[in-house]
CSV table of C-alpha atoms (C1' of nucleotides) in Angstrom, one decimal:
chain,number,residue,atom,x,y,z
A,1,GLY,CA,4.1,90.2,116.3
A,2,ARG,CA,6.7,90.9,119.0
A,3,SER,CA,6.7,94.4,120.2
A,4,LEU,CA,9.6,96.5,120.6
A,5,ARG,CA,11.2,96.3,123.9
A,6,SER,CA,13.9,98.4,125.5
A,7,GLY,CA,15.6,95.1,127.1
A,8,GLU,CA,15.5,93.2,124.0
A,9,PRO,CA,18.8,92.1,122.2
A,10,SER,CA,19.0,94.3,119.5
A,11,GLY,CA,21.3,93.7,116.4
A,12,PRO,CA,24.3,95.8,115.2
A,13,GLY,CA,22.3,98.9,115.4
A,14,GLY,CA,20.8,98.3,118.7
A,15,ALA,CA,22.3,101.7,120.0
A,16,ALA,CA,20.2,103.6,117.9
A,17,MET,CA,16.8,102.1,118.3
A,18,ALA,CA,15.4,105.4,119.9
A,19,GLU,CA,15.8,106.8,116.6
A,20,LEU,CA,12.8,104.3,115.3
A,21,LYS,CA,10.4,107.2,117.0
A,22,SER,CA,10.3,109.0,113.8
A,23,LEU,CA,9.5,106.1,111.7
A,24,SER,CA,6.0,106.1,109.9
A,25,GLY,CA,3.6,104.5,111.4
A,26,ASP,CA,3.5,101.7,108.7
A,27,ALA,CA,7.2,101.3,109.3
A,28,TYR,CA,7.0,101.1,112.7
A,29,LEU,CA,4.5,98.4,112.4
A,30,ALA,CA,6.4,96.5,109.7
A,31,LEU,CA,9.3,96.7,112.2
A,32,SER,CA,7.5,95.1,114.7
A,33,HIS,CA,8.6,91.6,114.2
A,34,GLY,CA,11.8,89.4,114.9
A,35,TYR,CA,15.5,91.2,113.6
A,36,ALA,CA,13.4,94.3,112.4
A,37,ALA,CA,13.9,95.7,115.9
A,38,ALA,CA,17.6,95.9,114.7
A,39,ALA,CA,16.7,96.8,111.5
A,40,ALA,CA,14.8,100.0,113.6
A,41,GLY,CA,17.5,100.8,115.3
A,42,LEU,CA,19.6,100.8,112.2
A,43,ALA,CA,17.3,103.0,110.4
A,44,TYR,CA,18.2,106.8,110.3
A,45,GLY,CA,15.0,107.9,111.3
A,46,ALA,CA,16.1,110.8,113.7
A,47,ALA,CA,16.0,114.3,112.2
A,48,ARG,CA,19.8,114.5,111.9
A,49,GLY,CA,19.7,116.8,108.7
A,50,PRO,CA,20.3,115.9,105.4
A,51,GLU,CA,21.9,113.1,103.9
A,52,ALA,CA,26.0,113.8,104.1
A,53,THR,CA,26.9,114.2,100.4
A,54,ARG,CA,29.6,111.5,100.1
A,55,GLY,CA,29.0,111.4,96.5
A,56,TYR,CA,30.0,108.2,94.3
A,57,GLY,CA,33.3,110.4,92.7
A,58,THR,CA,35.6,110.2,95.4
A,59,PRO,CA,38.3,107.6,95.3
A,60,GLY,CA,39.3,106.2,98.6
A,61,PRO,CA,42.7,105.6,100.1
A,62,GLY,CA,43.9,104.1,96.5
A,63,GLY,CA,41.7,106.1,94.8
A,64,ASP,CA,42.0,106.1,90.5
A,65,LEU,CA,39.7,108.8,89.8
A,66,PRO,CA,41.8,111.8,89.2
A,67,ALA,CA,39.0,113.8,87.8
A,68,THR,CA,36.4,114.0,90.2
A,69,PRO,CA,36.2,116.4,92.9
A,70,ALA,CA,36.4,114.7,96.3
A,71,PRO,CA,33.9,116.0,99.2
A,72,ARG,CA,35.8,113.2,101.4
A,73,ALA,CA,39.3,114.7,101.3
A,74,PRO,CA,41.2,112.1,99.5
A,75,ALA,CA,44.2,114.0,99.7
A,76,ALA,CA,44.5,113.3,103.3
A,77,ALA,CA,43.2,110.0,102.5
A,78,ALA,CA,46.3,109.3,99.4
A,79,GLU,CA,48.7,110.4,102.1
A,80,SER,CA,48.0,108.0,105.2
A,81,SER,CA,47.7,105.2,102.7
A,82,GLY,CA,51.0,105.9,101.0
A,83,GLU,CA,49.5,105.5,97.8
A,84,GLN,CA,48.1,107.8,95.0
A,85,SER,CA,51.4,109.9,95.8
A,86,GLY,CA,52.6,111.1,92.7
A,87,ASP,CA,53.9,108.8,90.2
A,88,GLU,CA,51.1,106.8,89.7
A,89,ASP,CA,53.1,105.0,87.2
A,90,ASP,CA,55.7,103.2,89.4
A,91,ALA,CA,55.8,99.9,90.1
A,92,PHE,CA,52.4,98.8,90.9
A,93,GLU,CA,52.5,97.8,94.6
A,94,PRO,CA,49.2,96.6,96.0
A,95,ARG,CA,48.1,97.3,99.2
A,96,ARG,CA,49.6,95.3,102.0
A,97,ARG,CA,47.3,92.4,103.1
A,98,ARG,CA,47.3,90.4,105.9
A,99,ARG,CA,45.5,87.8,104.1
A,100,GLY,CA,47.0,85.8,101.5
A,101,PRO,CA,50.2,86.5,99.3
A,102,GLY,CA,47.9,88.1,96.5
A,103,GLY,CA,49.1,88.8,92.9
A,104,ALA,CA,49.9,85.8,91.6
A,105,ALA,CA,47.5,86.6,89.0
A,106,ASP,CA,49.0,89.4,87.7
A,107,GLY,CA,52.5,88.0,88.7
A,108,ARG,CA,54.1,87.8,85.1
A,109,ARG,CA,52.3,91.3,83.9
A,110,ARG,CA,54.2,94.5,83.4
A,111,PRO,CA,53.9,96.9,86.2
A,112,ARG,CA,52.2,99.3,83.9
A,113,GLU,CA,49.9,97.0,82.7
A,114,GLN,CA,49.3,95.2,86.0
A,115,ARG,CA,48.5,99.2,87.0
A,116,SER,CA,46.2,99.5,84.2
A,117,LEU,CA,44.6,95.8,84.8
A,118,ARG,CA,43.9,97.1,88.7
A,119,LEU,CA,42.4,100.5,87.2
A,120,SER,CA,39.9,98.9,85.2
A,121,ILE,CA,39.1,96.4,87.8
A,122,ASN,CA,38.4,99.2,90.5
A,123,ALA,CA,36.1,100.9,88.0
A,124,ARG,CA,34.1,98.1,87.2
A,125,GLU,CA,33.6,97.2,91.2
A,126,ARG,CA,33.0,100.6,91.6
A,127,ARG,CA,30.4,100.6,88.8
A,128,ARG,CA,29.0,97.7,90.2
A,129,MET,CA,28.5,99.2,93.7
A,130,HIS,CA,26.8,102.0,92.5
A,131,ASP,CA,24.2,100.0,90.2
A,132,LEU,CA,23.9,98.6,93.9
A,133,ASN,CA,23.4,101.5,95.7
A,134,ASP,CA,20.5,102.3,93.2
A,135,ALA,CA,19.1,99.3,93.6
A,136,LEU,CA,18.9,100.4,97.5
A,137,ASP,CA,17.5,103.9,96.6
A,138,GLY,CA,14.7,102.4,94.4
A,139,LEU,CA,13.8,99.8,97.8
A,140,ARG,CA,13.9,102.8,99.9
A,141,ALA,CA,11.5,104.7,97.5
A,142,VAL,CA,8.8,102.1,97.9
A,143,ILE,CA,8.9,100.9,101.1
A,144,PRO,CA,7.1,103.0,103.9
A,145,TYR,CA,9.1,105.2,106.2
A,146,ALA,CA,9.6,108.9,106.7
A,147,HIS,CA,10.9,110.2,103.3
A,148,SER,CA,11.5,113.7,104.1
A,149,PRO,CA,14.6,116.0,103.8
A,150,SER,CA,15.1,116.4,107.2
A,151,VAL,CA,15.2,112.5,107.8
A,152,ARG,CA,18.4,110.8,106.8
A,153,LYS,CA,17.8,108.1,104.9
A,154,LEU,CA,18.0,104.4,106.1
A,155,SER,CA,21.2,102.2,106.0
A,156,LYS,CA,21.5,99.4,103.9
A,157,ILE,CA,20.8,97.2,106.2
A,158,ALA,CA,17.8,98.8,107.6
A,159,THR,CA,16.5,98.9,104.1
A,160,LEU,CA,16.7,95.3,103.8
A,161,LEU,CA,15.2,94.4,107.0
A,162,LEU,CA,12.8,97.3,106.8
A,163,ALA,CA,11.8,95.8,103.2
A,164,LYS,CA,11.5,91.8,104.6
A,165,ASN,CA,9.3,93.1,107.0
A,166,TYR,CA,7.1,95.2,104.7
A,167,ILE,CA,6.5,92.9,102.7
A,168,LEU,CA,5.8,89.9,105.3
A,169,MET,CA,3.1,92.5,106.7
A,170,GLN,CA,1.6,93.2,103.4
A,171,ALA,CA,1.6,89.2,103.1
A,172,GLN,CA,-0.3,89.1,106.1
A,173,ALA,CA,-2.6,91.8,105.2
A,174,LEU,CA,-3.3,90.4,102.0
A,175,ASP,CA,-4.3,87.3,103.7
A,176,GLU,CA,-6.5,88.4,106.1
A,177,MET,CA,-8.3,90.1,103.6
A,178,ARG,CA,-8.6,87.1,101.4
A,179,ARG,CA,-9.8,85.1,104.3
A,180,LEU,CA,-12.4,88.6,104.9
A,181,VAL,CA,-13.7,88.1,101.2
A,182,ALA,CA,-14.3,84.6,101.7
A,183,TYR,CA,-16.0,85.1,104.7
A,184,LEU,CA,-18.4,87.8,102.8
A,185,ASN,CA,-18.6,85.5,99.9
A,186,GLN,CA,-20.2,82.7,102.0
A,187,GLY,CA,-22.3,85.5,104.0
A,188,GLN,CA,-23.2,87.8,101.2
A,189,GLY,CA,-22.8,86.1,97.9
A,190,LEU,CA,-20.3,88.5,96.5
A,191,ALA,CA,-18.8,86.1,93.8
A,192,ALA,CA,-15.1,86.1,93.6
A,193,PRO,CA,-14.0,85.4,89.7
A,194,VAL,CA,-12.1,81.9,89.8
A,195,ALA,CA,-10.1,83.0,87.1
A,196,ALA,CA,-9.2,85.9,88.7
A,197,ALA,CA,-7.9,83.8,91.8
A,198,PRO,CA,-5.0,85.4,93.5
A,199,LEU,CA,-1.5,84.2,94.1
A,200,THR,CA,-0.8,83.7,97.2
A,201,HIS,CA,2.6,85.5,99.0
A,202,PHE,CA,4.3,81.9,98.0
A,203,GLY,CA,3.1,82.1,94.6
A,204,GLN,CA,0.7,79.1,94.6
A,205,ALA,CA,-3.1,80.3,93.5
A,206,ALA,CA,-5.4,81.2,96.6
A,207,VAL,CA,-7.8,78.1,97.4
A,208,PHE,CA,-11.1,79.7,98.4
A,209,PRO,CA,-13.3,77.7,100.3
A,210,PHE,CA,-16.4,77.6,97.5
A,211,SER,CA,-17.2,76.1,94.2
A,212,ALA,CA,-18.5,77.3,91.3
A,213,GLY,CA,-21.6,76.2,89.0
A,214,ALA,CA,-23.7,75.7,91.8
A,215,ALA,CA,-27.6,76.6,91.8
A,216,LEU,CA,-28.3,79.7,93.2
A,217,PRO,CA,-31.0,79.5,95.6
A,218,CYS,CA,-30.2,82.9,97.2
A,219,PRO,CA,-31.7,85.9,95.4
A,220,ASP,CA,-28.7,87.6,96.7
A,221,LYS,CA,-26.4,84.9,95.4
A,222,CYS,CA,-24.6,84.5,98.5
A,223,ALA,CA,-24.6,80.8,98.1
A,224,ALA,CA,-23.0,81.0,94.2
A,225,PHE,CA,-20.3,79.2,95.1
A,226,SER,CA,-21.0,77.1,98.2
A,227,GLY,CA,-24.4,75.3,96.8
A,228,THR,CA,-26.2,75.8,100.0
A,229,PRO,CA,-27.8,78.4,101.2
A,230,SER,CA,-26.0,80.4,103.8
A,231,ALA,CA,-27.1,81.1,107.7
A,232,LEU,CA,-25.3,84.3,107.6
A,233,CYS,CA,-27.1,85.4,104.9
A,234,LYS,CA,-30.1,87.3,105.6
A,235,HIS,CA,-31.3,86.8,102.1
A,236,CYS,CA,-31.1,82.9,102.3
A,237,ASN,CA,-33.6,83.2,105.6
A,238,GLU,CA,-35.9,84.8,103.8
A,239,LYS,CA,-39.1,83.4,102.8
A,240,PRO,CA,-39.4,83.5,98.6
B,1,DT,C1',36.2,109.9,121.5
B,2,DA,C1',34.0,105.8,120.2
B,3,DG,C1',30.7,103.3,117.1
B,4,DG,C1',28.4,103.3,113.2
B,5,DC,C1',27.7,103.8,108.6
B,6,DC,C1',30.0,104.0,104.0
B,7,DA,C1',33.2,104.3,99.8
B,8,DT,C1',36.9,102.2,98.0
B,9,DC,C1',40.4,99.4,96.9
B,10,DT,C1',42.1,94.8,96.9
B,11,DG,C1',42.8,89.5,96.3
B,12,DG,C1',40.4,85.3,95.5
B,13,DT,C1',37.0,82.4,93.4
B,14,DC,C1',34.0,81.2,90.2
B,15,DC,C1',31.6,81.2,85.7
B,16,DT,C1',31.6,82.3,81.0
C,1,DA,C1',41.1,85.6,79.9
C,2,DG,C1',38.1,88.1,81.5
C,3,DG,C1',34.1,89.5,84.3
C,4,DA,C1',31.1,89.4,88.5
C,5,DC,C1',30.9,88.7,93.0
C,6,DC,C1',32.9,88.1,97.5
C,7,DA,C1',34.6,89.8,101.8
C,8,DG,C1',38.6,91.8,104.0
C,9,DA,C1',40.6,95.9,105.1
C,10,DT,C1',41.3,100.7,105.4
C,11,DG,C1',39.9,105.5,106.0
C,12,DG,C1',36.4,109.8,106.4
C,13,DC,C1',32.5,111.3,108.2
C,14,DC,C1',28.7,111.9,111.6
C,15,DT,C1',26.3,111.5,116.0
C,16,DA,C1',25.8,110.7,120.7
DNA sequence: TAGGCCATCTGGTCCT
DNA sequence: AGGACCAGATGGCCTA
């Protein structure tokens, strides 16, 4: 694959390319392909101290989770946004948006109903994003990079790109392994069970370069599938 | 201080 | 009608 070069155009995370250094070796290899260079830049590999505790419980500028303590200073946010200021039951006025008039669907709702509906929608969306983040955490847990308390976790985009390249790398390794097995089967007579033929990473059954059921001229069964003695097998060349 | 990343809110769209 | 999904907007936090 391509190697990382300093002058190489990088994606959105190019500025942080140097942080790739702290990635594990496998991860580094996995990143050495295509857009992964950008992922490397995005990957918060460098030791920056523990991940800042952001916490899900903090409502944003228009926050609607009154109970949860807020490490992200929602008070200032609410103040700056002009929302969540005192009377929650005031006429629900959606945040000014630059796109589209909006509010058509709720046009005939009473303000309190609108507010209630909005809060419910917000909560659902928050839950959905939390699920998404949980899934990303699960992904981070199984891809190789420097898992350490002193290393900040991968960003979302870096996680996805790293995972993609890790999959590609594994597929390539599997392919090479398969070829090696086929070669050894020809040379050493190691029988690969047809029923256990693995799937390629694209889902189709792997095609082995031999067929089963042939005679066994070689005592070491190197030709069990090819049916012909192998020049690579010393037993095939032995005199009986 | 700028830039990157993130959480959240929000309106629109599609689907059930 | 309601829920899921998406993308834009906004503001906070952190690091270089």
